[in-house]
Short mmCIF file of C-alpha atoms and ligand atoms in Angstrom, two decimals:
data_model
loop_
_atom_site.label_atom_id
_atom_site.label_comp_id
_atom_site.label_asym_id
_atom_site.label_seq_id
_atom_site.Cartn_x
_atom_site.Cartn_y
_atom_site.Cartn_z
CA MET A 28 0.06 0.80 -0.29
CA ASN A 29 3.42 2.70 -0.35
CA GLY A 30 1.88 6.05 -1.28
CA ASP A 31 -1.59 5.28 0.07
CA THR A 32 -1.40 5.86 3.54
CA SER A 33 0.46 8.75 3.63
CA GLU A 34 1.47 11.24 6.45
CA GLU A 35 -2.27 14.04 6.53
CA LYS A 36 -1.81 16.74 3.94
CA PRO A 37 -3.49 19.90 4.22
CA VAL A 38 -7.29 19.43 1.85
CA PRO A 39 -8.75 22.22 0.36
CA ASP A 40 -12.07 24.58 2.36
CA ILE A 41 -14.23 22.31 0.14
CA MET A 42 -13.05 19.50 1.95
CA GLN A 43 -12.01 19.62 5.37
CA ASP A 44 -15.42 19.57 6.76
CA LEU A 45 -16.19 16.14 5.43
CA ASP A 46 -13.04 14.61 5.66
CA GLY A 47 -13.01 16.08 9.40
CA GLU A 48 -16.41 13.88 10.33
CA ILE A 49 -15.41 10.87 8.29
CA ASN A 50 -11.85 11.14 10.76
CA LEU A 51 -14.26 11.52 13.77
CA HIS A 52 -16.17 9.38 12.85
CA TRP A 53 -13.76 6.67 12.19
CA ARG A 54 -14.92 4.35 15.38
CA ARG A 55 -18.82 4.39 14.35
CA ILE A 56 -17.71 3.34 10.96
CA VAL A 57 -15.11 0.68 12.13
CA GLN A 58 -18.16 -0.25 14.10
CA LEU A 59 -20.36 -0.47 10.88
CA LEU A 60 -18.02 -3.15 9.67
CA ALA A 61 -18.82 -5.27 12.28
CA GLU A 62 -22.45 -4.86 11.84
CA LEU A 63 -22.49 -5.54 8.51
CA ILE A 64 -21.03 -8.42 9.27
CA LYS A 65 -23.97 -9.76 10.22
CA VAL A 66 -25.94 -8.24 7.65
CA SER A 67 -24.58 -10.89 5.25
CA SER A 68 -24.76 -13.56 6.92
CA PRO A 69 -28.82 -13.40 8.82
CA ASN A 70 -29.60 -15.75 10.83
CA LEU A 71 -32.30 -18.43 10.92
CA ASN A 72 -34.75 -16.38 12.95
CA ASP A 73 -34.14 -13.23 11.00
CA GLN A 74 -37.35 -12.03 9.21
CA ILE A 75 -36.95 -13.56 5.12
CA ILE A 76 -38.16 -10.51 4.22
CA THR A 77 -39.37 -7.13 5.13
CA HIS A 78 -42.31 -5.02 3.84
CA ALA A 79 -42.88 -1.53 3.55
CA THR A 80 -46.09 0.23 4.11
CA SER A 81 -47.27 2.95 2.57
CA GLU A 82 -45.36 5.39 4.67
CA ASP A 83 -42.96 3.47 5.08
CA ILE A 84 -42.17 4.01 1.08
CA THR A 85 -43.31 7.27 2.09
CA GLN A 86 -40.57 7.51 4.15
CA LEU A 87 -38.14 6.56 1.98
CA ARG A 88 -39.02 9.07 -0.94
CA HIS A 89 -38.56 12.02 1.37
CA TRP A 90 -34.39 10.46 1.63
CA GLY A 91 -34.16 10.04 -1.56
CA SER A 92 -34.09 13.10 -2.59
CA PRO A 93 -30.55 15.44 -0.33
CA GLY A 94 -31.50 18.01 0.77
CA THR A 95 -28.98 19.62 3.34
CA PRO A 96 -26.54 17.65 5.04
CA GLN A 97 -26.92 16.05 7.85
CA PRO A 98 -24.86 13.55 10.01
CA LEU A 99 -22.64 10.85 9.02
CA GLU A 100 -24.83 9.25 12.08
CA LYS A 101 -27.80 9.93 10.60
CA ALA A 102 -27.19 8.90 6.80
CA ILE A 103 -25.79 5.14 8.40
CA GLU A 104 -29.45 4.18 9.91
CA GLU A 105 -31.15 5.70 7.53
CA ALA A 106 -29.68 3.17 4.91
CA ARG A 107 -30.51 0.47 7.32
CA THR A 108 -33.23 1.05 7.34
CA ILE A 109 -33.57 1.77 3.25
CA PHE A 110 -32.08 -1.84 3.34
CA ASP A 111 -34.65 -3.56 5.62
CA TYR A 112 -37.07 -3.81 2.91
CA ARG A 113 -36.71 -6.12 1.18
CA ILE A 114 -36.19 -9.84 0.81
CA ARG A 115 -32.93 -11.55 2.17
CA THR A 116 -32.02 -13.65 -1.09
CA ASN A 117 -28.78 -14.35 1.16
CA HIS A 118 -31.12 -15.37 3.80
CA PRO A 119 -30.69 -19.18 4.71
CA LEU A 120 -33.68 -20.26 4.08
CA PHE A 121 -34.77 -18.41 0.94
CA PHE A 122 -34.93 -20.45 -2.10
CA GLY A 123 -36.59 -18.18 -4.56
CA TYR A 124 -35.02 -16.79 -7.57
CA VAL A 125 -31.99 -18.01 -7.98
CA PRO A 126 -30.55 -16.69 -3.93
CA SER A 127 -27.58 -15.14 -2.99
CA GLY A 128 -25.14 -17.35 -0.55
CA THR A 129 -23.02 -14.31 -0.68
CA VAL A 130 -19.66 -14.34 1.53
CA GLN A 131 -18.11 -11.68 3.96
CA LEU A 132 -14.85 -11.89 1.54
CA SER A 133 -16.56 -10.76 -1.34
CA TRP A 134 -17.80 -7.86 -0.17
CA LEU A 135 -14.83 -7.17 1.54
CA GLY A 136 -13.32 -7.08 -1.88
CA ASP A 137 -16.01 -4.82 -3.13
CA ILE A 138 -14.84 -3.01 -0.36
CA LEU A 139 -11.42 -2.57 -2.03
CA ILE A 140 -12.25 -2.29 -5.15
CA SER A 141 -14.27 1.07 -4.11
CA ALA A 142 -11.77 1.82 -2.47
CA PHE A 143 -8.58 1.75 -4.43
CA ASN A 144 -10.82 2.73 -7.21
CA ALA A 145 -9.41 1.72 -9.77
CA HIS A 146 -9.55 2.28 -13.43
CA THR A 147 -9.49 -1.13 -15.27
CA GLY A 148 -10.30 0.27 -17.96
CA GLY A 149 -7.93 -0.06 -19.38
CA ARG A 150 -4.54 -1.95 -18.47
CA LYS A 151 -2.09 0.90 -17.36
CA ALA A 152 -4.24 3.16 -14.69
CA GLY A 153 -5.22 -0.36 -13.20
CA LEU A 154 -2.23 -2.58 -14.32
CA GLY A 155 -1.84 -4.27 -11.26
CA ALA A 156 -6.09 -5.35 -11.35
CA CYS A 157 -5.85 -6.03 -14.94
CA VAL A 158 -3.34 -8.68 -14.40
CA ILE A 159 -4.96 -10.71 -12.13
CA GLU A 160 -8.55 -9.99 -14.76
CA GLU A 161 -6.43 -11.49 -16.77
CA GLU A 162 -5.45 -14.43 -14.45
CA MET A 163 -8.90 -15.45 -13.34
CA ILE A 164 -9.86 -15.47 -16.57
CA LYS A 165 -7.28 -18.42 -17.86
CA TRP A 166 -7.83 -20.16 -14.95
CA LEU A 167 -11.74 -19.94 -15.49
CA THR A 168 -11.67 -20.81 -19.37
CA THR A 169 -9.10 -23.83 -18.23
CA LYS A 170 -11.63 -25.04 -16.06
CA ILE A 171 -14.18 -25.32 -19.00
CA ASN A 172 -11.95 -27.19 -20.93
CA MET A 173 -11.07 -23.96 -23.37
CA PRO A 174 -8.03 -23.82 -25.57
CA LYS A 175 -5.32 -21.09 -25.05
CA SER A 176 -6.77 -19.02 -27.23
CA ALA A 177 -9.45 -17.98 -24.76
CA GLY A 178 -10.02 -15.77 -23.14
CA GLY A 179 -12.85 -13.33 -21.90
CA ILE A 180 -13.30 -10.24 -19.09
CA PHE A 181 -15.58 -9.66 -16.07
CA VAL A 182 -19.54 -8.34 -16.89
CA SER A 183 -22.07 -6.72 -14.56
CA GLY A 184 -23.72 -10.46 -15.03
CA GLY A 185 -25.65 -12.51 -17.42
CA SER A 186 -27.31 -10.69 -18.91
CA VAL A 187 -24.52 -8.64 -20.48
CA ALA A 188 -22.62 -11.74 -20.43
CA ASN A 189 -25.03 -12.52 -23.20
CA MET A 190 -25.69 -9.06 -24.96
CA MET A 191 -22.06 -9.79 -26.17
CA SER A 192 -22.20 -13.03 -27.12
CA ILE A 193 -24.39 -12.77 -29.44
CA ALA A 194 -22.65 -9.12 -30.60
CA VAL A 195 -19.69 -11.36 -31.12
CA ALA A 196 -21.73 -14.54 -32.46
CA ARG A 197 -23.18 -11.96 -35.11
CA ASP A 198 -20.35 -10.55 -35.66
CA GLN A 199 -18.75 -13.77 -36.79
CA LYS A 200 -20.76 -15.48 -38.80
CA LEU A 201 -23.67 -13.20 -40.95
CA ASP A 202 -22.72 -10.70 -43.13
CA ARG A 203 -24.13 -6.92 -43.00
CA GLY A 204 -26.86 -7.42 -45.63
CA GLU A 205 -27.85 -10.76 -43.17
CA TYR A 206 -29.07 -8.54 -40.42
CA ASP A 207 -32.60 -9.17 -41.28
CA ARG A 208 -32.79 -13.05 -42.17
CA GLY A 209 -30.26 -14.57 -38.80
CA VAL A 210 -32.04 -16.45 -36.75
CA ILE A 211 -31.59 -16.98 -33.16
CA TYR A 212 -32.41 -20.63 -31.55
CA ILE A 213 -32.73 -20.80 -28.01
CA SER A 214 -35.09 -23.76 -25.94
CA GLN A 215 -39.02 -22.55 -24.91
CA ARG A 216 -36.94 -22.45 -20.91
CA GLY A 217 -34.26 -20.64 -21.48
CA HIS A 218 -34.00 -17.29 -19.88
CA PHE A 219 -35.91 -14.28 -21.02
CA CYS A 220 -32.40 -12.01 -21.16
CA VAL A 221 -31.29 -13.86 -24.20
CA SER A 222 -34.21 -12.28 -26.11
CA LYS A 223 -34.10 -8.85 -24.53
CA MET A 224 -30.22 -8.50 -25.80
CA SER A 225 -31.47 -9.67 -29.11
CA ARG A 226 -33.46 -6.73 -29.32
CA VAL A 227 -31.10 -4.51 -27.80
CA LEU A 228 -29.08 -5.72 -30.69
CA GLY A 229 -31.35 -4.61 -32.59
CA PHE A 230 -33.17 -7.79 -33.50
CA GLU A 231 -36.72 -8.45 -33.60
CA ARG A 232 -38.99 -11.02 -31.36
CA SER A 233 -39.14 -12.94 -34.81
CA GLN A 234 -36.00 -13.14 -35.15
CA ILE A 235 -35.34 -15.57 -31.69
CA HIS A 236 -37.04 -18.27 -32.35
CA GLU A 237 -38.08 -20.85 -29.54
CA VAL A 238 -36.54 -24.65 -29.35
CA ARG A 239 -39.11 -26.87 -28.13
CA CYS A 240 -38.21 -28.39 -24.35
CA ASN A 241 -38.53 -32.93 -23.82
CA ASP A 242 -40.29 -34.11 -20.42
CA ALA A 243 -37.24 -33.41 -18.80
CA PHE A 244 -37.07 -30.12 -19.55
CA TYR A 245 -33.86 -29.40 -21.65
CA LEU A 246 -33.20 -28.81 -25.47
CA ASP A 247 -34.88 -31.35 -27.67
CA ILE A 248 -32.33 -31.38 -30.89
CA HIS A 249 -34.95 -33.37 -33.11
CA ASP A 250 -37.16 -30.31 -33.39
CA LEU A 251 -33.67 -27.26 -33.47
CA LYS A 252 -33.35 -30.13 -36.41
CA GLY A 253 -35.92 -29.48 -38.18
CA GLN A 254 -36.74 -26.06 -37.62
CA LEU A 255 -33.09 -25.26 -39.10
CA VAL A 256 -33.61 -26.72 -42.22
CA ALA A 257 -36.62 -25.97 -42.45
CA ASP A 258 -36.10 -21.40 -41.83
CA ARG A 259 -32.91 -22.30 -44.35
CA LYS A 260 -35.36 -23.34 -47.13
CA LYS A 261 -37.72 -19.73 -46.07
CA GLY A 262 -33.77 -17.87 -46.62
CA LEU A 263 -33.59 -17.29 -42.85
CA VAL A 264 -29.90 -16.52 -42.33
CA PRO A 265 -29.40 -19.60 -38.64
CA PHE A 266 -25.76 -18.62 -37.03
CA MET A 267 -25.90 -19.36 -33.51
CA ILE A 268 -27.54 -21.50 -30.91
CA VAL A 269 -27.78 -20.70 -27.72
CA ALA A 270 -28.13 -23.69 -24.72
CA THR A 271 -28.23 -23.91 -21.21
CA CYS A 272 -25.89 -24.85 -18.34
CA GLY A 273 -28.94 -24.85 -15.90
CA TYR A 274 -31.83 -23.71 -16.09
CA THR A 275 -32.74 -20.74 -14.27
CA GLU A 276 -36.09 -22.89 -13.25
CA THR A 277 -35.42 -26.76 -13.27
CA GLY A 278 -31.44 -26.49 -13.78
CA ALA A 279 -31.72 -29.26 -15.75
CA ILE A 280 -28.81 -28.68 -18.96
CA ASP A 281 -28.82 -28.61 -22.85
CA PRO A 282 -27.03 -31.62 -24.23
CA ILE A 283 -24.03 -29.47 -25.91
CA GLY A 284 -21.67 -31.87 -26.46
CA LEU A 285 -24.33 -32.58 -29.86
CA LEU A 286 -25.03 -29.03 -30.59
CA ALA A 287 -20.88 -28.62 -30.10
CA GLU A 288 -21.60 -31.26 -32.96
CA ILE A 289 -24.73 -29.02 -34.86
CA ALA A 290 -22.91 -26.05 -34.49
CA HIS A 291 -20.27 -27.15 -36.23
CA GLN A 292 -22.23 -29.13 -39.31
CA GLU A 293 -24.00 -26.14 -39.39
CA ALA A 294 -21.34 -23.12 -39.21
CA LEU A 295 -23.15 -21.62 -36.24
CA TRP A 296 -21.87 -20.17 -32.97
CA LEU A 297 -22.77 -21.95 -30.18
CA HIS A 298 -23.23 -19.63 -27.12
CA VAL A 299 -23.74 -21.49 -23.82
CA ASP A 300 -26.20 -19.68 -20.96
CA GLY A 301 -24.22 -21.00 -17.93
CA SER A 302 -25.58 -17.56 -15.84
CA TYR A 303 -26.13 -19.83 -13.62
CA GLY A 304 -24.34 -23.62 -13.57
CA ALA A 305 -21.37 -22.96 -15.32
CA SER A 306 -19.68 -22.53 -11.44
CA VAL A 307 -20.59 -27.04 -11.27
CA ALA A 308 -17.03 -26.42 -12.84
CA LEU A 309 -15.69 -26.01 -9.77
CA SER A 310 -17.40 -28.77 -7.86
CA HIS A 311 -16.02 -32.22 -7.08
CA SER A 312 -19.05 -34.45 -7.26
CA HIS A 313 -20.69 -32.93 -10.20
CA SER A 314 -17.61 -31.57 -13.01
CA HIS A 315 -19.15 -33.84 -15.18
CA LEU A 316 -22.00 -32.44 -15.63
CA ALA A 317 -20.41 -28.73 -17.25
CA ALA A 318 -17.35 -31.35 -19.18
CA ASP A 319 -18.58 -29.96 -22.53
CA LEU A 320 -19.01 -26.44 -21.95
CA GLY A 321 -15.09 -25.31 -23.41
CA LEU A 322 -16.79 -26.74 -26.59
CA ALA A 323 -18.96 -23.71 -26.70
CA ASP A 324 -18.01 -20.26 -28.57
CA SER A 325 -18.57 -18.26 -26.02
CA VAL A 326 -19.79 -18.60 -21.76
CA ALA A 327 -21.65 -16.43 -19.80
CA TRP A 328 -21.24 -16.65 -16.21
CA ASP A 329 -22.41 -14.99 -12.95
CA ALA A 330 -20.50 -15.53 -9.87
CA HIS A 331 -22.94 -13.69 -7.72
CA LYS A 332 -24.77 -16.96 -8.20
CA TRP A 333 -23.10 -19.79 -7.64
CA LEU A 334 -19.70 -17.98 -7.04
CA PHE A 335 -20.51 -16.21 -3.44
CA SER A 336 -19.91 -13.19 -4.54
CA SER A 337 -22.33 -10.15 -4.18
CA TYR A 338 -23.90 -8.66 -7.16
CA GLY A 339 -22.76 -7.04 -10.40
CA CYS A 340 -20.23 -9.38 -10.97
CA GLY A 341 -20.07 -12.02 -13.95
CA MET A 342 -17.80 -13.15 -17.17
CA VAL A 343 -18.56 -13.60 -20.49
CA LEU A 344 -15.87 -16.49 -21.82
CA VAL A 345 -15.04 -17.13 -25.45
CA ARG A 346 -12.97 -20.02 -26.99
CA ASP A 347 -11.14 -16.80 -28.77
CA LYS A 348 -10.66 -13.53 -27.43
CA ASP A 349 -10.13 -11.62 -30.59
CA HIS A 350 -13.46 -12.81 -31.09
CA LEU A 351 -14.08 -10.15 -28.88
CA ALA A 352 -11.69 -7.74 -29.81
CA SER A 353 -13.26 -7.46 -33.16
CA THR A 354 -16.23 -7.18 -31.85
CA PHE A 355 -15.77 -4.70 -28.93
CA GLY A 356 -12.33 -2.98 -29.85
CA VAL A 357 -11.58 1.20 -30.27
CA GLU A 358 -10.05 2.19 -33.27
CA SER A 359 -9.00 5.76 -32.59
CA ARG A 360 -8.59 6.08 -29.22
CA LEU A 361 -9.41 9.54 -26.86
CA SER A 362 -5.68 10.69 -26.72
CA VAL A 363 -5.70 11.05 -22.80
CA CYS A 364 -6.58 7.44 -22.28
CA HIS A 365 -4.25 6.03 -25.08
CA ALA A 366 -1.25 8.21 -23.57
CA GLY A 367 1.24 5.61 -23.22
CA GLU A 368 0.51 2.54 -23.55
CA SER A 369 1.49 0.21 -26.43
CA SER A 370 -1.40 0.38 -29.76
CA ARG A 371 -0.50 -2.90 -30.31
CA GLN A 372 -1.72 -4.43 -26.63
CA LEU A 373 -5.31 -5.47 -26.57
CA GLN A 374 -6.99 -3.29 -23.04
CA PRO A 375 -10.58 -4.21 -21.43
CA TRP A 376 -12.01 -1.79 -23.40
CA ASP A 377 -11.10 -4.48 -25.84
CA LEU A 378 -12.82 -6.13 -25.29
CA GLY A 379 -16.23 -5.32 -23.35
CA VAL A 380 -18.54 -2.96 -23.04
CA GLU A 381 -17.37 -0.29 -21.07
CA LEU A 382 -14.64 2.09 -20.52
CA THR A 383 -15.32 3.12 -16.75
CA ARG A 384 -15.11 0.00 -14.97
CA PRO A 385 -14.07 -1.22 -10.80
CA ALA A 386 -12.24 -3.97 -10.32
CA ARG A 387 -15.34 -6.94 -10.50
CA ALA A 388 -12.38 -9.17 -10.81
CA ILE A 389 -11.04 -8.38 -7.39
CA SER A 390 -13.91 -9.81 -5.36
CA LEU A 391 -14.69 -12.64 -7.05
CA TRP A 392 -10.37 -12.85 -6.41
CA PHE A 393 -10.62 -12.19 -3.07
CA THR A 394 -13.02 -14.47 -2.08
CA LEU A 395 -11.44 -17.10 -3.64
CA ARG A 396 -7.66 -16.95 -2.77
CA VAL A 397 -8.91 -16.83 0.44
CA LEU A 398 -11.01 -19.69 0.57
CA GLY A 399 -8.87 -22.15 -2.36
CA GLU A 400 -9.70 -23.71 -5.43
CA GLU A 401 -10.95 -27.25 -3.14
CA ARG A 402 -12.93 -25.38 -0.62
CA ILE A 403 -14.76 -23.84 -3.07
CA GLY A 404 -15.34 -26.50 -5.07
CA ARG A 405 -16.73 -28.19 -1.53
CA MET A 406 -18.50 -25.41 -1.02
CA ILE A 407 -20.73 -26.05 -4.06
CA ASP A 408 -21.00 -29.03 -3.32
CA TYR A 409 -22.55 -29.05 -0.94
CA GLY A 410 -25.81 -27.51 -2.83
CA MET A 411 -26.25 -30.02 -4.36
CA HIS A 412 -26.37 -32.54 -1.19
CA VAL A 413 -28.49 -30.15 0.25
CA ALA A 414 -30.81 -30.43 -2.51
CA GLU A 415 -30.57 -34.18 -2.75
CA GLU A 416 -31.34 -34.39 1.27
CA VAL A 417 -34.28 -32.07 0.32
CA GLN A 418 -35.61 -34.57 -2.57
CA ALA A 419 -34.60 -37.62 0.15
CA GLN A 420 -36.93 -36.30 3.25
CA LEU A 421 -40.18 -35.70 0.81
CA GLN A 422 -39.65 -39.12 -1.05
CA ALA A 423 -39.74 -40.30 2.42
CA ARG A 424 -43.00 -38.96 3.05
CA GLU A 425 -46.37 -39.13 1.42
CA GLY A 426 -48.11 -36.97 -0.56
CA TRP A 427 -45.51 -35.64 -1.89
CA ASP A 428 -44.89 -35.28 -6.00
CA ILE A 429 -41.01 -34.51 -7.05
CA LEU A 430 -41.09 -33.35 -10.66
CA THR A 431 -37.57 -34.49 -11.94
CA ASN A 432 -34.46 -35.42 -9.89
CA VAL A 433 -32.40 -32.82 -8.76
CA LYS A 434 -30.25 -30.61 -11.41
CA LEU A 435 -27.75 -28.86 -10.28
CA GLY A 436 -28.76 -28.24 -6.74
CA VAL A 437 -33.02 -27.01 -8.16
CA VAL A 438 -35.71 -29.53 -6.97
CA ILE A 439 -39.27 -28.94 -7.66
CA PHE A 440 -42.07 -31.12 -6.24
CA ARG A 441 -45.46 -30.64 -5.12
CA ASN A 442 -48.01 -31.52 -2.26
CA ASN A 443 -50.12 -33.67 -4.37
CA PRO A 444 -52.40 -35.48 -0.91
CA LYS A 445 -54.06 -38.58 -2.35
CA THR A 446 -57.59 -36.49 -0.32
CA SER A 447 -57.43 -33.59 -2.36
CA PRO A 448 -58.38 -33.32 -5.74
CA GLU A 449 -55.85 -32.35 -9.00
CA ARG A 450 -58.24 -29.67 -9.07
CA ASP A 451 -57.44 -27.87 -5.78
CA LEU A 452 -53.50 -28.37 -5.75
CA ASP A 453 -52.66 -25.56 -7.45
CA ALA A 454 -54.43 -23.55 -4.33
CA ILE A 455 -52.64 -25.75 -2.19
CA ASN A 456 -49.55 -25.47 -3.74
CA ALA A 457 -50.07 -22.01 -2.94
CA GLU A 458 -50.16 -21.27 -0.12
CA ILE A 459 -47.93 -23.41 1.69
CA SER A 460 -45.67 -21.21 -0.72
CA GLU A 461 -47.48 -18.58 0.54
CA THR A 462 -48.31 -19.34 4.72
CA LEU A 463 -44.05 -20.33 5.01
CA LEU A 464 -42.92 -17.49 4.01
CA LYS A 465 -45.09 -15.66 6.49
CA ASN A 466 -44.54 -17.42 9.82
CA ASN A 467 -40.92 -16.99 8.54
CA HIS A 468 -40.36 -20.94 7.97
CA ALA A 469 -39.14 -20.38 4.33
CA GLY A 470 -38.72 -19.11 0.96
CA ILE A 471 -40.37 -20.93 -1.52
CA PHE A 472 -42.02 -19.87 -4.46
CA PRO A 473 -44.33 -21.09 -7.12
CA VAL A 474 -43.48 -21.73 -10.35
CA ASP A 475 -45.55 -22.69 -13.61
CA VAL A 476 -44.46 -26.03 -15.55
CA SER A 477 -46.66 -27.01 -17.90
CA GLY A 478 -49.75 -25.26 -16.89
CA VAL A 479 -49.04 -27.13 -13.27
CA LYS A 480 -48.36 -25.20 -9.68
CA TYR A 481 -45.20 -26.38 -7.96
CA LEU A 482 -42.83 -25.37 -5.32
CA ARG A 483 -39.29 -24.52 -6.40
CA MET A 484 -36.70 -25.09 -3.60
CA CYS A 485 -32.91 -23.18 -5.30
CA CYS A 486 -30.18 -25.12 -2.71
CA ILE A 487 -27.27 -24.21 -3.12
CA THR A 488 -27.27 -22.52 0.47
CA THR A 489 -23.15 -23.29 2.96
CA ARG A 490 -25.43 -22.26 5.50
CA LEU A 491 -27.44 -25.25 6.69
CA HIS A 492 -26.50 -27.43 8.93
CA GLU A 493 -27.69 -31.53 8.48
CA GLU A 494 -30.70 -30.42 11.19
CA ASP A 495 -31.68 -27.57 9.72
CA ILE A 496 -33.00 -29.09 6.38
CA GLU A 497 -34.34 -31.84 8.76
CA ARG A 498 -36.72 -29.13 10.62
CA LEU A 499 -36.96 -27.08 7.16
CA VAL A 500 -38.43 -29.90 5.80
CA GLU A 501 -40.53 -31.32 8.39
CA GLU A 502 -41.90 -27.60 8.19
CA ILE A 503 -43.17 -28.19 4.99
CA ASP A 504 -44.64 -31.50 5.35
CA LYS A 505 -46.49 -29.16 8.69
CA THR A 506 -47.42 -26.36 6.73
CA ALA A 507 -48.65 -28.41 3.94
CA LYS A 508 -51.50 -30.87 6.24
CA GLU A 509 -52.33 -27.28 8.19
CA VAL A 510 -53.02 -26.14 4.17
CA GLY A 511 -54.86 -29.26 2.93
CA ARG A 512 -57.38 -28.96 5.53
CA LYS A 513 -57.77 -25.66 6.46
CA LEU A 514 -58.67 -25.77 1.76
CA THR A 515 -60.18 -28.94 1.28
C1 LIG B 27 -29.34 -14.46 -13.80
C2 LIG B 27 -29.44 -15.34 -15.43
C3 LIG B 27 -29.54 -14.75 -15.85
C4 LIG B 27 -29.17 -13.29 -15.86
O1 LIG B 27 -28.14 -13.04 -15.32
P1 LIG B 27 -27.69 -11.88 -14.72
O2 LIG B 27 -27.15 -11.26 -13.98
O3 LIG B 27 -29.78 -12.04 -13.74
O4 LIG B 27 -28.16 -10.09 -15.62
C5 LIG B 27 -29.25 -15.43 -17.37
N1 LIG B 27 -29.65 -16.87 -17.56
C6 LIG B 27 -29.46 -17.37 -16.41
C7 LIG B 27 -29.57 -18.92 -16.81
C8 LIG B 27 -29.54 -16.71 -14.75
O5 LIG B 27 -29.88 -18.08 -14.31
#
């Protein structure tokens, strides 16, 4: 930290009060850090969700514009209140969306990123962090068996990673005159951000063709092949298949090896949306599920899902780094940015959409550096284990249907007591979800699968003990019985 901890220097008048106040409150700020440790890993009996009344919202709006100066302490208190109104996606009993399994290390990493505020748009400005980012990317591409030519960049998340991949696929596979006939294939259960991002890039809704899913909830190869033939006959120009490694809803994985063969034969770009599931590549027990990821031309991968990072940390990885540069490379640079740079060396700003960007890689690096590779693998394994346990314990009880075997930590099930007619089951399961949340027993949301309501648990937690899992399943079962009695 040489040079960053110099003796106190005189500051201009306009900063005097502020720096003075921060120094004055330094102990309060250190105490705040200690409080935040608790905030970032809630206890079992903390509230899963805090609702706001309309008066609460009015109060929040009142704080929303800065107004006159407030004491630091007051702003800290306000921030605590502001953040209180939320679903604690990091609560150990929250299983909705993809829960946030952040480890404290990750936000300590965020503090380092913000405090140093290295400009990692260019290698000169943020050299140290840029080198770490390059090495992290190299390491991650190795973990998914991409070749040496591979590269990538840290981005804010899966949506942006998917968008960048679509842009690169377009540039590699379509001629300019073909843009309006280009077709992207994605399964009907693929993530909506792919369609959204295609439209951001100027493609019409009609250029995103949905491929059917089979009974195991992944892309039906025959349907894809049929559509490719039919679309070419119509004069359309198929250019990209978007496969999914870890559907958010079901955890299912598309047959990436087979899709890579088709993509190769048909000269299509194969992108894998691994926003949720790519992390399984680091697991000890299940990394085989991601063995084919490296056959993709590009992969989207979120660290803020299953690599325990706080939000805003994802990666886009490509088999050939030059492909990123040919889409995002900058020809004419501002001379102020350019000064002293070797013009041939690729800069982060040549590999992505941002110029000024935080050193995102550092929060994942910091976490992995402290935990080590072996441990992070075990943490991912544990999520798979929790899901398998939940499934086994539900199956051991009466009246529970399991939709599919556990895939990537996701269990989908519904209560189906033989005493209730089928037409009541949707209402029963919706009510189970609501009751569990109301009683703060669990955040488990319903999902619609082919018109039938199921309950879904994404179990990537590392914070539940075996006895907590047993108690949870017991609670789910008890709640179901109560709901059944009430509704029938
Ligand atoms: C979460 C998710 C996304 C979107 O990623 P963000 O980081 O939320 O932008 C895309 N695809 C899949 C499969 C996801 O699970």
